């Protein structure tokens, strides 16, 4: 799950209304994607897996509508640019200056959105708690211990003006750092690796939390999948982590 796959069809709703659609236990339904090199992986769990902290309707809208739109628009942007379309997403994002100017903004926004959300679904669907092993040791070493790190992470997310993300970056030797980015920007654009992060766009939380971003940030820790984050950490150190 640390590599972007291209085998899955684009997510889509099955024609039913989201409101009152009976989402409990449902797995994402997929329709054939529009032509293009980038595809949307299905969620690795049901829409309700993060309940009650992240509601099922938000998960369905967020994945099947918002993320799907980024993929569609990214494919539209690279269409007609064969060399660009053949490159891995992380390579494109790390070299935005080389992207043709007429599509650079679209690639930045939608490529960043695709990368960010692909990571996001991976690191949720867990039971929260605390990390262990090498990951926990790195947090203690580089981020002041788990509780201090959580406080700083939540504050960075709360302080992000408007839409954006809060991230933990990781180097090849395992060093961690906390950072935030506006809109769908990502540390990948600076040649860095992303360990994990949280989405603070309103569409990530508004149905349940309305304007209470701080409450969402606090609740989100209950759904972090620390086993997956640890896998991403090991992949970074092994040189295999992509997006």
Tab-separated table of C-alpha atoms in Angstrom:
chain	number	residue	atom	x	y	z
A	1	UNK	CA	0.000	0.000	0.000
A	2	UNK	CA	2.995	2.287	-0.036
A	3	UNK	CA	3.023	2.405	-3.830
A	4	UNK	CA	0.440	4.039	-6.047
A	5	UNK	CA	-1.309	1.282	-7.969
A	6	UNK	CA	-3.110	1.715	-11.251
A	7	UNK	CA	-5.316	-1.378	-11.228
A	8	UNK	CA	-8.489	-0.089	-9.677
A	9	UNK	CA	-11.379	1.573	-11.428
A	10	UNK	CA	-12.620	5.010	-10.483
A	11	UNK	CA	-14.931	5.128	-7.516
A	12	UNK	CA	-18.506	6.174	-8.152
A	13	UNK	CA	-21.842	6.242	-6.434
A	14	UNK	CA	-24.331	3.572	-7.391
A	15	UNK	CA	-26.990	6.108	-8.241
A	16	UNK	CA	-28.567	6.176	-4.795
A	17	UNK	CA	-28.916	9.340	-2.793
A	18	UNK	CA	-26.200	9.838	-0.185
A	19	UNK	CA	-28.729	11.201	2.272
A	20	UNK	CA	-30.243	8.255	4.107
A	21	UNK	CA	-28.598	5.774	1.769
A	22	UNK	CA	-27.918	3.185	4.467
A	23	UNK	CA	-24.132	3.308	4.396
A	24	UNK	CA	-23.447	0.986	7.342
A	25	UNK	CA	-21.156	-1.834	6.315
A	26	UNK	CA	-21.143	-0.856	2.673
A	27	UNK	CA	-17.959	-1.151	0.694
A	28	UNK	CA	-17.246	1.362	-2.069
A	29	UNK	CA	-18.882	0.672	-5.427
A	30	UNK	CA	-16.753	1.308	-8.503
A	31	UNK	CA	-17.518	2.293	-12.067
A	32	UNK	CA	-15.143	2.330	-15.000
A	33	UNK	CA	-12.816	5.307	-14.823
A	34	UNK	CA	-12.321	7.823	-17.575
A	35	UNK	CA	-9.270	7.093	-19.697
A	36	UNK	CA	-6.002	8.170	-18.139
A	37	UNK	CA	-2.914	6.891	-16.358
A	38	UNK	CA	-4.102	7.687	-12.836
A	39	UNK	CA	-6.685	5.600	-11.032
A	40	UNK	CA	-8.469	5.791	-7.717
A	41	UNK	CA	-7.881	2.864	-5.384
A	42	UNK	CA	-10.926	1.673	-3.444
A	43	UNK	CA	-11.094	2.310	0.260
A	44	UNK	CA	-9.536	-0.629	2.116
A	45	UNK	CA	-12.529	-0.652	4.486
A	46	UNK	CA	-16.226	0.190	4.556
A	47	UNK	CA	-17.492	3.761	4.672
A	48	UNK	CA	-18.525	3.287	8.303
A	49	UNK	CA	-15.168	1.952	9.520
A	50	UNK	CA	-14.210	5.269	11.148
A	51	UNK	CA	-17.539	5.756	12.929
A	52	UNK	CA	-18.402	7.470	15.196
A	53	UNK	CA	-15.401	9.770	14.802
A	54	UNK	CA	-15.661	10.203	11.009
A	55	UNK	CA	-19.180	9.556	9.745
A	56	UNK	CA	-19.897	7.221	6.843
A	57	UNK	CA	-21.554	9.869	4.700
A	58	UNK	CA	-18.478	12.099	4.921
A	59	UNK	CA	-16.252	9.174	3.980
A	60	UNK	CA	-18.371	8.365	0.924
A	61	UNK	CA	-18.545	11.944	-0.275
A	62	UNK	CA	-14.876	12.566	0.452
A	63	UNK	CA	-13.581	9.483	-1.352
A	64	UNK	CA	-16.120	8.926	-4.121
A	65	UNK	CA	-16.697	12.576	-5.017
A	66	UNK	CA	-13.822	14.822	-3.903
A	67	UNK	CA	-10.943	12.401	-4.457
A	68	UNK	CA	-12.496	11.033	-7.628
A	69	UNK	CA	-12.720	14.565	-8.989
A	70	UNK	CA	-8.995	15.135	-8.393
A	71	UNK	CA	-8.176	11.969	-10.324
A	72	UNK	CA	-10.456	12.879	-13.210
A	73	UNK	CA	-9.050	16.406	-13.486
A	74	UNK	CA	-5.464	15.158	-13.185
A	75	UNK	CA	-6.051	12.776	-16.079
A	76	UNK	CA	-7.542	15.610	-18.104
A	77	UNK	CA	-4.511	17.793	-17.347
A	78	UNK	CA	-1.927	15.235	-18.488
A	79	UNK	CA	-3.932	14.181	-21.541
A	80	UNK	CA	-1.954	15.153	-24.614
A	81	UNK	CA	1.293	15.307	-22.630
A	82	UNK	CA	2.504	11.764	-23.187
A	83	UNK	CA	5.870	12.081	-21.455
A	84	UNK	CA	4.265	13.678	-18.411
A	85	UNK	CA	1.512	11.074	-18.264
A	86	UNK	CA	4.073	8.261	-18.175
A	87	UNK	CA	5.823	9.497	-15.024
A	88	UNK	CA	5.072	8.407	-11.448
A	89	UNK	CA	3.020	10.955	-9.563
A	90	UNK	CA	5.667	11.599	-6.915
A	91	UNK	CA	8.181	12.437	-9.662
A	92	UNK	CA	5.756	14.853	-11.323
A	93	UNK	CA	5.031	16.634	-8.050
A	94	UNK	CA	8.718	16.925	-7.156
A	95	UNK	CA	9.410	18.597	-10.506
A	96	UNK	CA	6.484	20.937	-11.068
A	97	UNK	CA	8.701	23.511	-12.783
A	98	UNK	CA	9.140	21.045	-15.632
A	99	UNK	CA	5.392	20.565	-16.095
A	100	UNK	CA	4.065	22.510	-19.117
A	101	UNK	CA	2.868	25.899	-17.941
A	102	UNK	CA	-0.603	25.544	-19.434
A	103	UNK	CA	-1.394	22.566	-17.154
A	104	UNK	CA	0.947	23.222	-14.233
A	105	UNK	CA	-1.701	24.667	-11.917
A	106	UNK	CA	-4.118	21.817	-12.634
A	107	UNK	CA	-1.397	19.225	-12.074
A	108	UNK	CA	-0.328	20.914	-8.834
A	109	UNK	CA	-3.835	21.099	-7.420
A	110	UNK	CA	-5.210	17.778	-8.604
A	111	UNK	CA	-1.989	15.772	-8.457
A	112	UNK	CA	-1.445	17.021	-4.941
A	113	UNK	CA	-5.024	16.145	-4.048
A	114	UNK	CA	-4.613	12.639	-5.457
A	115	UNK	CA	-1.354	12.016	-3.584
A	116	UNK	CA	-2.605	13.474	-0.312
A	117	UNK	CA	-5.820	11.492	-0.285
A	118	UNK	CA	-4.191	8.231	-1.340
A	119	UNK	CA	-2.001	8.537	1.746
A	120	UNK	CA	-4.942	9.660	3.901
A	121	UNK	CA	-7.122	6.596	3.322
A	122	UNK	CA	-4.190	4.308	4.081
A	123	UNK	CA	-3.428	5.750	7.495
A	124	UNK	CA	-7.027	5.705	8.755
A	125	UNK	CA	-9.349	2.783	9.440
A	126	UNK	CA	-7.476	1.898	12.623
A	127	UNK	CA	-8.221	1.935	16.326
A	128	UNK	CA	-6.065	4.842	17.407
A	129	UNK	CA	-4.028	4.289	20.524
A	130	UNK	CA	-0.305	4.932	20.405
A	131	UNK	CA	2.534	3.936	18.074
A	132	UNK	CA	5.196	1.462	19.108
A	133	UNK	CA	8.631	0.232	18.133
A	134	UNK	CA	10.906	2.253	15.882
A	135	UNK	CA	8.134	4.711	15.032
A	136	UNK	CA	7.449	5.528	18.673
A	137	UNK	CA	11.177	5.954	19.282
A	138	UNK	CA	11.429	8.376	16.351
A	139	UNK	CA	8.505	10.421	17.665
A	140	UNK	CA	10.165	10.601	21.077
A	141	UNK	CA	13.490	11.604	19.524
A	142	UNK	CA	12.331	14.125	16.921
A	143	UNK	CA	8.914	15.376	18.041
A	144	UNK	CA	9.176	15.604	21.826
A	145	UNK	CA	7.193	12.494	22.733
A	146	UNK	CA	3.742	11.369	21.668
A	147	UNK	CA	1.553	13.657	23.776
A	148	UNK	CA	3.594	16.770	22.962
A	149	UNK	CA	3.571	15.768	19.303
A	150	UNK	CA	-0.224	15.328	19.243
A	151	UNK	CA	-0.673	18.769	20.771
A	152	UNK	CA	1.661	20.378	18.232
A	153	UNK	CA	0.064	18.486	15.329
A	154	UNK	CA	-3.438	19.566	16.334
A	155	UNK	CA	-2.299	23.149	16.781
A	156	UNK	CA	-0.700	23.174	13.334
A	157	UNK	CA	-3.935	21.865	11.864
A	158	UNK	CA	-6.029	24.423	13.722
A	159	UNK	CA	-3.701	27.254	12.680
A	160	UNK	CA	-3.788	26.361	8.968
A	161	UNK	CA	-5.696	29.287	7.470
A	162	UNK	CA	-8.451	28.116	5.160
A	163	UNK	CA	-8.045	24.746	3.476
A	164	UNK	CA	-4.950	22.613	3.787
A	165	UNK	CA	-3.154	19.743	5.466
A	166	UNK	CA	-0.912	19.028	8.430
A	167	UNK	CA	1.811	16.451	7.768
A	168	UNK	CA	4.614	14.506	9.349
A	169	UNK	CA	7.533	14.176	6.945
A	170	UNK	CA	10.164	11.459	7.101
A	171	UNK	CA	13.667	11.209	5.687
A	172	UNK	CA	15.415	8.131	4.382
A	173	UNK	CA	17.247	7.758	7.681
A	174	UNK	CA	14.002	7.967	9.649
A	175	UNK	CA	14.047	11.570	10.911
A	176	UNK	CA	10.576	13.095	11.451
A	177	UNK	CA	9.329	16.674	11.199
A	178	UNK	CA	5.970	18.430	11.486
A	179	UNK	CA	4.773	20.754	8.734
A	180	UNK	CA	1.608	22.115	7.135
A	181	UNK	CA	0.636	23.106	3.602
A	182	UNK	CA	-2.221	25.116	2.054
A	183	UNK	CA	-4.800	23.763	-0.372
A	184	UNK	CA	-3.641	20.437	-1.875
A	185	UNK	CA	0.056	21.196	-1.685
A	186	UNK	CA	2.232	18.420	-0.307
A	187	UNK	CA	5.814	18.082	0.941
A	188	UNK	CA	6.343	15.856	-2.092
A	189	UNK	CA	6.557	19.124	-4.038
A	190	UNK	CA	9.675	19.964	-2.026
A	191	UNK	CA	11.271	16.574	-2.616
A	192	UNK	CA	10.304	15.321	0.841
A	193	UNK	CA	8.554	12.115	1.893
A	194	UNK	CA	5.224	12.106	3.702
A	195	UNK	CA	4.797	9.701	6.605
A	196	UNK	CA	1.192	10.630	7.344
A	197	UNK	CA	-1.086	13.636	7.618
A	198	UNK	CA	-4.562	14.945	8.291
A	199	UNK	CA	-6.897	16.782	5.929
A	200	UNK	CA	-8.252	20.059	7.338
A	201	UNK	CA	-10.379	21.021	4.350
A	202	UNK	CA	-13.944	21.576	5.558
A	203	UNK	CA	-15.247	18.748	3.379
A	204	UNK	CA	-13.277	16.343	5.602
A	205	UNK	CA	-15.316	17.148	8.694
A	206	UNK	CA	-18.132	19.654	8.172
A	207	UNK	CA	-21.115	17.271	8.166
A	208	UNK	CA	-20.313	16.063	11.681
A	209	UNK	CA	-18.240	18.844	13.225
A	210	UNK	CA	-19.454	21.928	11.315
A	211	UNK	CA	-16.948	24.708	12.093
A	212	UNK	CA	-15.362	22.850	15.035
A	213	UNK	CA	-12.089	21.944	13.366
A	214	UNK	CA	-10.347	21.489	16.723
A	215	UNK	CA	-12.889	18.836	17.738
A	216	UNK	CA	-12.328	16.989	14.467
A	217	UNK	CA	-8.555	17.126	14.864
A	218	UNK	CA	-8.827	15.714	18.370
A	219	UNK	CA	-11.235	12.935	17.329
A	220	UNK	CA	-9.177	11.920	14.306
A	221	UNK	CA	-6.522	10.243	16.439
A	222	UNK	CA	-9.086	7.558	17.308
A	223	UNK	CA	-9.022	6.231	13.731
A	224	UNK	CA	-5.287	6.351	12.976
A	225	UNK	CA	-3.931	2.999	11.829
A	226	UNK	CA	-0.543	2.951	13.540
A	227	UNK	CA	0.391	-0.372	11.953
A	228	UNK	CA	0.080	1.208	8.517
A	229	UNK	CA	1.986	4.314	9.605
A	230	UNK	CA	4.737	2.022	10.886
A	231	UNK	CA	4.783	0.242	7.512
A	232	UNK	CA	5.178	3.590	5.776
A	233	UNK	CA	7.981	4.481	8.184
A	234	UNK	CA	9.800	1.223	7.399
A	235	UNK	CA	9.258	1.803	3.668
A	236	UNK	CA	10.781	5.293	3.933
A	237	UNK	CA	13.864	3.877	5.570
A	238	UNK	CA	14.057	1.138	2.937
A	239	UNK	CA	13.762	3.654	0.108
A	240	UNK	CA	10.446	2.300	-1.200
A	241	UNK	CA	7.932	4.894	0.060
A	242	UNK	CA	6.397	6.871	-2.797
A	243	UNK	CA	3.266	8.837	-1.965
